[in-house]
Amino acid sequence: MDRVDIDTRIRSLIEPFNKKGVEISDSTTFATDLEFDSLTVMDFVAAIEDEFDIIISMNQQAEIENYGQLVDAVCKLQND
Amino acid sequence: MSEGINQSDQPVAREGDAPDLFSKFDPLIKQRADLLASGIEDPFSLVMERVLSPTQAICNGRETILLGTYNYMGMTFDPDVVESGKQALADFGSGTTGSRVLNGTYQGHRECEDALKEFYGMDHAMVFSTGYQANLGIISTIAGKGDYVVLDIDSHASIWDGCALGNAEIVPFKHNDIEAMEKRLKRIPEGAGKLVVLEGVYSMLGDIAPLKEMIAIAKRHGAMVLVDEAHSMGFIGENGRGVAEDQGVMDDVDFIIGTFSKSVGTVGGFCVSNHPKFEIMRLVCRPYVFTASLPPSVVATAATSIRKLMHNADKRAHLWENSRKLHKGLKERGFTLGTDVPQSAIVAVIMPDLERGAAMWEALLTEGLYVNLARPPATPANMTLLRCSLCAEHTSEQVDTILGMFERAGKAIGII
């Protein structure tokens, strides 16, 4: 799966969590722009993990601040 | 002589309110100030002026029923427990001034560990200075770099801090969600070490974990299992060993973590295990090694209390009666509770928001009832809770009194 496919799938996964309909770009941050709290993060991460059959540990999550970094991380985990 | 020497230190004058390392606490400082400005007494700085019994104290000069102390079995004033503490204080002094691995292991620490081994029917027991340190130490030490810790998202702060102190990969799953746990275990790379961390009773809502199902899955995936039974020791399970005993899965638990600060009635923590190499923990577990051991009087009271807790079936039965009666009574009066049925000695009353939660807490205190106010981030789903923990020494009449207090306070605040 290439980056574009992964990006498309994550974009559709993020929709129900993007309550304010913020426009998503690679630099959109989860904490500030999307205002995700810890519970939202858990549910959102679980949705991605289930979709791609991967684990994104909290250690890895700590490195992911914006949307682009998330897509990169999922690409990397998919190819590992 | 220079003038400077005669001058005492002057505090640094701050200009305005320049940002510094404390700025990150500003939102919390403001929230707290706003709450107190509304005239509410600070729920987090109550002083127990005198303690009359496991269920009664004097707070603000008023006799108060204690319903938020986790003193489940009411051992704090047990005459045998108190006497053993006095004796140890006289015989061994006020403190050990040393680490367990240096000069801090007295006869009493050994006897306390022997009592724990007998209580749980396990081969090894290790006593820590607090329950917090037991989780901190065991989790951070056994799960190392490249290993995975799979834990419930509603785990206690000491479990999370144990994860943060160690170097393992941390993978949380949705509270009590068996399927979510299994999915995560399945995805862990082959060959990696796995530790599943669960609690018997979750202290915020007082709900129990489906340990039987979860532990079976954990074992199927080759994981070691640690269960924190802090809130179940002494009254859940046939011998009071906890939820794992109650659900018949004690033999599949690798580590049980517990505390002396609840049913046992003093302070301290422990881990019991049947692992053949467990004793090495005493040398490698930093929160065990690099702190002073418990005072002799504390381990003596703990050992006496643990031995008495082995034979307490009547008290256990009465505690369950109290829990059922309080749960039923609060439900009938229209309060929203954390669980549909009473699952432990904790009954959590869900408040609509922090403001009304704090107002209700204060109204109950004025009535003469102490409960815990629990608020985010300690609570799940950002809830504000009034957490009630029952004691085997509460009389049935006291529970009636408590229900009357809740009813009056709830109506006055407009929650029911």
Coordinates of C-alpha atoms in Angstrom, one line a residue:
Chain A
M1 CA 0.0 0.0 0.0
D2 CA 1.5 3.4 -0.9
R3 CA 1.3 6.6 1.0
V4 CA -1.6 8.0 -1.0
D5 CA -3.7 4.9 -0.2
I6 CA -2.9 5.1 3.5
D7 CA -3.6 8.8 3.5
T8 CA -7.0 8.2 2.0
R9 CA -7.9 5.5 4.4
I10 CA -6.8 7.6 7.5
R11 CA -8.7 10.6 6.2
S12 CA -12.0 8.6 6.2
L13 CA -11.1 7.2 9.6
I14 CA -10.5 10.6 11.1
E15 CA -13.9 12.0 10.0
P16 CA -16.1 10.9 12.9
F17 CA -13.4 12.3 15.3
N18 CA -13.1 15.6 13.5
K19 CA -16.2 17.1 15.2
K20 CA -15.5 20.7 14.1
G21 CA -14.8 19.7 10.5
V22 CA -11.2 21.1 10.6
E23 CA -9.5 21.0 7.2
I24 CA -6.8 18.3 7.4
S25 CA -3.3 18.9 6.0
D26 CA 0.0 17.2 6.9
S27 CA 0.7 20.0 9.4
T28 CA -2.7 19.7 11.3
T29 CA -1.9 18.9 14.9
F30 CA -4.1 16.5 17.0
A31 CA -3.8 18.3 20.3
T32 CA -4.2 21.9 19.2
D33 CA -6.0 21.9 15.8
L34 CA -8.2 18.9 16.3
E35 CA -8.5 19.3 20.1
F36 CA -8.2 15.6 20.7
D37 CA -8.3 14.6 24.4
S38 CA -6.8 11.4 25.7
L39 CA -10.0 9.4 25.3
T40 CA -10.4 10.5 21.7
V41 CA -6.8 9.7 21.0
M42 CA -7.3 6.1 22.4
D43 CA -10.4 5.6 20.2
F44 CA -8.8 7.1 17.1
V45 CA -5.6 5.1 17.5
A46 CA -7.7 1.9 18.0
A47 CA -9.6 2.6 14.8
I48 CA -6.3 3.0 12.9
E49 CA -4.7 -0.1 14.5
D50 CA -7.7 -2.2 13.5
E51 CA -7.8 -0.8 10.0
F52 CA -4.2 -1.6 9.3
D53 CA -3.7 -4.5 11.8
I54 CA -0.8 -2.7 13.5
I55 CA 0.2 -1.5 17.0
I56 CA 1.0 2.1 17.6
S57 CA 2.4 2.0 21.1
M58 CA 2.2 5.0 23.4
N59 CA 5.9 5.4 23.0
Q60 CA 5.4 5.8 19.2
Q61 CA 2.3 8.0 19.7
A62 CA 4.4 10.4 21.8
E63 CA 6.4 11.2 18.6
I64 CA 3.3 11.9 16.5
E65 CA 2.1 15.4 16.8
N66 CA 0.5 16.1 13.4
Y67 CA -1.4 14.3 10.6
G68 CA 1.6 14.0 8.3
Q69 CA 3.7 12.3 10.9
L70 CA 0.8 9.8 11.6
V71 CA 0.6 8.9 7.9
D72 CA 4.4 8.4 7.8
A73 CA 4.3 6.3 10.9
V74 CA 1.5 4.0 9.6
C75 CA 3.4 3.7 6.2
K76 CA 6.5 2.6 8.1
L77 CA 4.6 0.2 10.4
Q78 CA 2.9 -1.4 7.4
N79 CA 6.2 -2.0 5.6
D80 CA 7.9 -3.4 8.7
Chain B
M1 CA 33.4 43.0 57.1
S2 CA 31.4 43.6 54.0
E3 CA 27.9 44.7 54.2
G4 CA 26.7 41.8 52.2
I5 CA 27.4 39.3 55.0
N6 CA 25.1 41.0 57.4
Q7 CA 22.2 41.0 55.1
S8 CA 19.9 38.0 55.1
D9 CA 18.8 36.5 51.9
Q10 CA 16.2 38.6 50.1
P11 CA 13.4 36.9 48.2
V12 CA 13.7 37.4 44.5
A13 CA 11.1 40.0 43.5
R14 CA 9.1 38.9 40.5
E15 CA 8.1 41.5 38.0
G16 CA 4.5 41.1 36.9
D17 CA 3.6 37.5 36.2
A18 CA 6.4 36.4 33.9
P19 CA 6.0 32.9 32.5
D20 CA 8.2 30.3 34.2
L21 CA 8.1 26.5 34.8
F22 CA 4.9 26.9 36.8
S23 CA 3.0 28.4 33.9
K24 CA 1.8 25.0 32.8
F25 CA -0.3 24.8 36.0
D26 CA -2.1 28.1 35.4
P27 CA -5.4 26.5 34.0
L28 CA -5.6 24.2 37.1
I29 CA -4.8 27.1 39.5
K30 CA -7.6 29.1 37.9
Q31 CA -10.1 26.3 38.0
R32 CA -9.4 25.7 41.7
A33 CA -9.5 29.5 42.5
D34 CA -12.9 29.8 40.7
L35 CA -14.3 26.8 42.6
L36 CA -13.2 28.1 46.0
A37 CA -14.3 31.7 45.1
S38 CA -17.9 30.3 44.9
G39 CA -17.6 29.7 48.6
I40 CA -17.1 26.0 48.5
E41 CA -14.8 24.4 51.1
D42 CA -11.6 22.9 49.5
P43 CA -12.4 19.2 49.0
F44 CA -8.7 18.4 48.8
S45 CA -7.5 19.8 52.1
L46 CA -9.8 18.4 54.7
V47 CA -8.2 17.7 58.1
M48 CA -9.3 14.8 60.3
E49 CA -9.0 16.5 63.7
R50 CA -9.6 13.3 65.6
V51 CA -10.3 9.8 64.5
L52 CA -12.8 8.0 66.7
S53 CA -13.0 4.6 65.0
P54 CA -12.7 3.1 61.5
T55 CA -16.0 4.7 60.6
Q56 CA -16.1 8.0 62.5
A57 CA -13.9 11.1 62.9
I58 CA -14.1 14.7 63.9
C59 CA -13.8 17.1 60.9
N60 CA -14.3 20.9 61.3
G61 CA -15.4 20.2 64.9
R62 CA -18.2 17.9 63.7
E63 CA -18.7 14.2 64.2
T64 CA -18.4 12.7 60.7
I65 CA -19.2 9.3 59.3
L66 CA -16.3 8.1 57.2
L67 CA -17.4 6.7 53.8
G68 CA -14.3 7.3 51.7
T69 CA -11.3 5.8 53.5
Y70 CA -10.9 2.4 51.8
N71 CA -10.7 1.0 55.3
Y72 CA -12.7 -2.0 54.1
M73 CA -12.2 -4.4 56.9
G74 CA -11.9 -1.8 59.7
M75 CA -8.6 -3.1 61.0
T76 CA -7.1 0.3 62.0
F77 CA -8.4 0.1 65.6
D78 CA -8.3 -3.7 66.0
P79 CA -6.9 -4.2 69.5
D80 CA -4.5 -7.0 68.4
V81 CA -3.2 -5.0 65.5
V82 CA -2.6 -1.9 67.6
E83 CA -1.0 -3.9 70.4
S84 CA 1.5 -5.6 68.0
G85 CA 2.5 -2.2 66.6
K86 CA 3.1 -0.8 70.1
Q87 CA 5.2 -3.8 71.0
A88 CA 7.3 -3.5 67.8
L89 CA 7.8 0.2 68.4
A90 CA 9.0 -0.5 71.9
D91 CA 11.2 -3.5 70.9
F92 CA 12.6 -2.3 67.6
G93 CA 12.4 1.5 67.6
S94 CA 10.6 4.0 65.4
G95 CA 12.3 3.3 62.1
T96 CA 14.8 1.2 60.2
T97 CA 16.7 4.1 58.6
G98 CA 17.7 1.7 55.8
S99 CA 17.0 0.0 52.5
R100 CA 15.6 -3.6 52.6
V101 CA 18.8 -4.8 51.0
L102 CA 21.1 -3.1 53.5
N103 CA 20.1 -2.6 57.2
G104 CA 16.4 -2.3 56.6
T105 CA 15.2 -5.9 56.9
Y106 CA 14.2 -6.7 60.4
Q107 CA 12.5 -9.8 61.8
G108 CA 9.2 -8.0 61.3
H109 CA 9.6 -7.6 57.6
R110 CA 10.3 -11.3 57.2
E111 CA 7.3 -12.2 59.4
C112 CA 5.1 -9.9 57.3
E113 CA 6.3 -11.6 54.1
D114 CA 5.6 -15.0 55.6
A115 CA 2.1 -13.8 56.5
L116 CA 1.6 -12.7 52.9
K117 CA 2.8 -16.0 51.5
E118 CA 0.4 -17.9 53.7
F119 CA -2.5 -15.5 53.0
Y120 CA -2.1 -16.0 49.2
G121 CA -0.7 -19.5 49.2
M122 CA 2.2 -18.4 47.1
D123 CA 6.0 -19.1 47.2
H124 CA 7.4 -15.6 47.3
A125 CA 6.4 -12.2 48.8
M126 CA 8.2 -8.9 48.6
V127 CA 7.1 -6.0 50.8
F128 CA 7.6 -2.4 49.5
S129 CA 7.2 0.8 51.3
T130 CA 4.0 1.7 49.5
G131 CA 1.6 0.1 47.1
Y132 CA 2.5 2.8 44.6
Q133 CA 6.1 1.7 44.7
A134 CA 5.2 -2.0 44.3
N135 CA 3.6 -1.3 40.9
L136 CA 6.2 1.2 40.0
G137 CA 9.0 -1.2 40.8
I138 CA 7.7 -4.5 39.5
I139 CA 6.3 -3.2 36.2
S140 CA 9.3 -1.0 35.3
T141 CA 11.8 -3.8 36.2
I142 CA 10.3 -6.9 34.5
A143 CA 9.2 -5.2 31.3
G144 CA 12.4 -3.9 29.6
K145 CA 13.4 -2.5 26.3
G146 CA 11.7 -4.4 23.4
D147 CA 9.1 -5.9 25.7
Y148 CA 5.4 -5.0 25.5
V149 CA 3.1 -4.0 28.4
V150 CA -0.6 -4.4 27.5
L151 CA -2.8 -2.6 30.0
D152 CA -6.3 -1.3 30.7
I153 CA -6.7 2.4 29.9
D154 CA -8.4 2.9 33.3
S155 CA -5.3 1.6 35.2
H156 CA -4.2 3.3 38.4
A157 CA -1.6 6.1 38.3
S158 CA 1.0 3.8 39.9
I159 CA 0.6 1.3 37.0
W160 CA 1.0 4.1 34.4
D161 CA 4.0 5.5 36.3
G162 CA 5.5 2.0 36.4
C163 CA 5.2 2.0 32.6
A164 CA 6.7 5.5 32.3
L165 CA 9.7 4.5 34.4
G166 CA 10.5 1.5 32.4
N167 CA 11.6 1.2 28.7
A168 CA 9.0 -1.2 27.4
E169 CA 6.5 -0.5 24.6
I170 CA 3.2 0.6 26.2
V171 CA -0.1 -0.6 24.6
P172 CA -3.4 0.4 26.3
F173 CA -6.8 -1.1 25.5
K174 CA -10.3 0.1 26.2
H175 CA -11.5 -0.5 29.7
N176 CA -12.5 -4.1 30.4
D177 CA -12.7 -4.8 26.6
I178 CA -11.7 -8.4 26.1
E179 CA -11.7 -8.2 22.3
A180 CA -9.6 -5.0 22.3
M181 CA -7.1 -6.6 24.6
E182 CA -6.8 -9.8 22.4
K183 CA -6.4 -7.8 19.2
R184 CA -3.4 -6.0 20.7
L185 CA -1.8 -9.1 22.0
K186 CA -2.1 -10.7 18.6
R187 CA -0.3 -7.9 16.9
I188 CA 2.8 -7.9 19.1
P189 CA 5.8 -9.0 17.1
E190 CA 6.8 -12.6 17.6
G191 CA 9.5 -13.2 20.2
A192 CA 8.8 -10.0 22.1
G193 CA 8.2 -10.4 25.9
K194 CA 4.6 -9.6 27.0
L195 CA 3.1 -8.4 30.2
V196 CA -0.6 -8.0 30.7
V197 CA -1.5 -5.6 33.6
L198 CA -5.0 -5.8 35.0
E199 CA -6.8 -4.8 38.2
G200 CA -9.3 -6.9 40.1
V201 CA -11.4 -3.9 41.1
Y202 CA -11.1 -0.6 39.4
S203 CA -11.3 2.0 42.1
M204 CA -13.0 4.8 40.3
L205 CA -16.3 3.1 39.5
G206 CA -15.9 0.1 41.7
D207 CA -16.3 -2.3 38.8
I208 CA -14.5 -5.6 38.5
A209 CA -12.5 -7.0 35.6
P210 CA -13.5 -10.2 33.6
L211 CA -10.2 -11.7 34.8
K212 CA -11.2 -15.3 33.9
E213 CA -11.6 -14.5 30.2
M214 CA -8.8 -12.0 30.0
I215 CA -6.2 -14.1 31.7
A216 CA -7.1 -17.1 29.5
I217 CA -6.4 -15.0 26.5
A218 CA -3.2 -13.5 27.9
K219 CA -1.9 -17.0 28.6
R220 CA -2.9 -18.2 25.1
H221 CA -0.7 -15.5 23.7
G222 CA 2.2 -16.3 25.9
A223 CA 2.0 -13.2 28.1
M224 CA 2.8 -13.0 31.8
V225 CA -0.1 -11.6 33.9
L226 CA 0.1 -9.0 36.7
V227 CA -3.1 -8.3 38.7
D228 CA -3.5 -5.4 41.1
E229 CA -5.8 -6.6 43.8
A230 CA -5.5 -3.5 46.0
H231 CA -9.3 -3.0 46.3
S232 CA -10.3 -6.6 46.7
M233 CA -7.9 -8.0 49.3
G234 CA -9.5 -9.2 52.5
F235 CA -13.1 -9.6 51.3
I236 CA -13.5 -10.7 47.6
G237 CA -12.9 -14.5 47.0
E238 CA -13.3 -17.4 49.4
N239 CA -10.1 -16.6 51.3
G240 CA -10.2 -12.8 50.6
R241 CA -7.4 -13.2 48.0
G242 CA -9.2 -11.1 45.5
V243 CA -11.1 -11.2 42.2
A244 CA -8.7 -13.7 40.6
E245 CA -9.5 -16.1 43.4
D246 CA -13.2 -15.4 43.1
Q247 CA -13.1 -16.2 39.4
G248 CA -11.0 -19.3 40.0
V249 CA -7.9 -18.2 38.1
M250 CA -5.4 -17.6 40.9
D251 CA -3.0 -20.2 39.4
D252 CA -2.7 -18.4 36.1
V253 CA -1.7 -15.1 37.7
D254 CA 2.1 -14.5 37.7
F255 CA 2.2 -11.5 40.0
I256 CA -0.4 -10.1 42.4
I257 CA 0.2 -6.6 43.6
G258 CA -1.4 -5.3 46.7
T259 CA -1.3 -2.7 49.4
F260 CA -1.5 -2.5 53.2
S261 CA -3.3 0.9 53.1
K262 CA -6.8 -0.5 52.4
S263 CA -8.1 -3.7 54.1
V264 CA -4.9 -4.3 56.0
G265 CA -5.2 -0.9 57.6
T266 CA -1.7 0.6 57.6
V267 CA 0.7 1.5 54.8
G268 CA 3.0 -0.4 52.5
G269 CA 2.7 -2.5 49.3
F270 CA 3.7 -5.9 48.2
C271 CA 4.0 -8.3 45.3
V272 CA 3.4 -12.1 45.7
S273 CA 4.4 -14.6 43.0
N274 CA 5.2 -18.3 42.3
H275 CA 7.9 -17.4 39.8
P276 CA 11.0 -19.6 40.6
K277 CA 13.4 -16.6 40.0
F278 CA 11.3 -14.1 41.8
E279 CA 13.8 -13.4 44.6
I280 CA 16.2 -11.7 42.2
M281 CA 13.7 -8.8 42.2
R282 CA 15.1 -7.7 45.6
L283 CA 18.4 -6.8 43.9
V284 CA 17.2 -5.3 40.6
C285 CA 14.1 -3.5 41.5
R286 CA 15.1 0.2 42.1
P287 CA 11.9 1.4 44.0
Y288 CA 12.6 -1.5 46.4
V289 CA 16.3 -1.0 46.8
F290 CA 16.7 2.8 46.8
T291 CA 14.3 3.7 49.6
A292 CA 14.0 3.1 53.3
S293 CA 12.0 0.1 54.5
L294 CA 8.8 0.3 56.5
P295 CA 9.1 1.0 60.2
P296 CA 9.0 -2.0 62.5
S297 CA 5.6 -1.0 64.0
V298 CA 4.1 -0.8 60.5
V299 CA 5.2 -4.3 59.4
A300 CA 4.1 -5.7 62.8
T301 CA 0.6 -4.2 62.4
A302 CA 0.4 -5.4 58.8
A303 CA 1.4 -9.0 59.7
T304 CA -1.1 -9.2 62.5
S305 CA -3.8 -7.7 60.4
I306 CA -3.1 -10.0 57.4
R307 CA -3.3 -13.1 59.7
K308 CA -6.6 -11.9 61.1
L309 CA -8.0 -11.3 57.7
M310 CA -7.6 -15.0 56.8
H311 CA -10.4 -15.8 59.3
N312 CA -13.0 -13.1 58.7
A313 CA -15.9 -14.6 56.8
D314 CA -18.6 -12.9 59.0
K315 CA -17.1 -9.5 58.5
R316 CA -16.8 -10.1 54.8
A317 CA -20.5 -11.0 54.6
H318 CA -21.5 -7.9 56.5
L319 CA -19.4 -5.7 54.2
W320 CA -21.2 -7.1 51.2
E321 CA -24.5 -6.5 52.9
N322 CA -23.5 -2.9 53.5
S323 CA -22.4 -2.5 49.9
R324 CA -25.7 -3.9 48.5
K325 CA -27.8 -1.8 50.9
L326 CA -26.0 1.5 50.0
H327 CA -26.1 0.7 46.3
K328 CA -29.8 -0.2 46.3
G329 CA -30.7 2.8 48.5
L330 CA -28.9 5.3 46.4
K331 CA -30.4 3.9 43.2
E332 CA -33.9 4.1 44.6
R333 CA -33.3 7.7 45.5
G334 CA -32.5 8.5 41.9
F335 CA -28.7 8.8 41.9
T336 CA -26.7 7.7 38.9
L337 CA -24.2 5.0 40.0
G338 CA -21.0 3.7 38.4
T339 CA -22.2 0.2 38.2
D340 CA -25.7 -1.4 37.7
V341 CA -25.1 -3.8 40.5
P342 CA -22.7 -3.6 43.4
Q343 CA -19.5 -5.4 42.4
S344 CA -17.2 -4.3 45.3
A345 CA -17.1 -2.2 48.4
I346 CA -16.9 0.9 46.3
V347 CA -20.1 2.7 45.2
A348 CA -19.4 5.6 42.9
V349 CA -22.1 8.3 42.5
I350 CA -21.8 10.1 39.2
M351 CA -22.1 13.9 39.4
P352 CA -23.3 16.0 36.5
D353 CA -20.2 18.3 36.7
L354 CA -17.4 19.4 38.9
E355 CA -19.3 22.4 40.3
R356 CA -22.3 20.4 41.5
G357 CA -20.0 17.5 42.5
A358 CA -18.1 19.9 44.8
A359 CA -21.3 21.4 46.1
M360 CA -22.7 18.0 46.8
W361 CA -19.5 17.0 48.6
E362 CA -19.7 20.0 50.8
A363 CA -23.4 19.5 51.6
L364 CA -22.6 15.9 52.6
L365 CA -19.8 17.1 54.8
T366 CA -22.1 19.6 56.5
E367 CA -24.5 16.7 57.1
G368 CA -21.6 14.9 58.7
L369 CA -20.5 12.5 56.0
Y370 CA -17.1 12.2 54.3
V371 CA -16.9 10.7 50.8
N372 CA -14.1 11.2 48.2
L373 CA -14.6 13.7 45.5
A374 CA -12.9 12.3 42.4
R375 CA -12.3 14.4 39.3
P376 CA -10.4 14.2 36.0
P377 CA -7.7 13.3 35.2
A378 CA -8.0 10.5 37.9
T379 CA -11.5 9.6 36.6
P380 CA -12.5 7.8 33.4
A381 CA -14.3 9.7 30.7
N382 CA -13.8 13.0 32.4
M383 CA -16.4 12.2 35.1
T384 CA -16.8 13.8 38.4
L385 CA -17.6 11.2 41.1
L386 CA -18.5 11.0 44.7
R387 CA -16.8 7.8 45.6
C388 CA -18.1 5.9 48.6
S389 CA -16.1 3.0 50.1
L390 CA -17.8 0.9 52.7
C391 CA -16.3 -0.6 55.8
A392 CA -17.2 -3.9 57.5
E393 CA -17.5 -1.9 60.7
H394 CA -20.3 0.3 59.3
T395 CA -23.5 -0.7 61.1
S396 CA -26.7 -1.2 59.1
E397 CA -28.1 1.8 61.0
Q398 CA -25.1 3.9 59.8
V399 CA -25.9 3.0 56.2
D400 CA -29.5 4.2 56.8
T401 CA -28.2 7.4 58.2
I402 CA -25.9 7.8 55.2
L403 CA -28.8 7.3 52.8
G404 CA -30.8 10.0 54.6
M405 CA -27.8 12.4 54.3
F406 CA -27.5 11.7 50.5
E407 CA -31.2 12.3 50.0
R408 CA -31.2 15.7 51.8
A409 CA -28.0 16.9 50.2
G410 CA -29.0 15.6 46.7
K411 CA -32.3 17.5 46.9
A412 CA -30.6 20.7 48.3
I413 CA -28.1 20.7 45.4
G414 CA -30.8 19.7 42.8
I415 CA -29.2 16.5 41.7
I416 CA -32.2 14.3 42.5

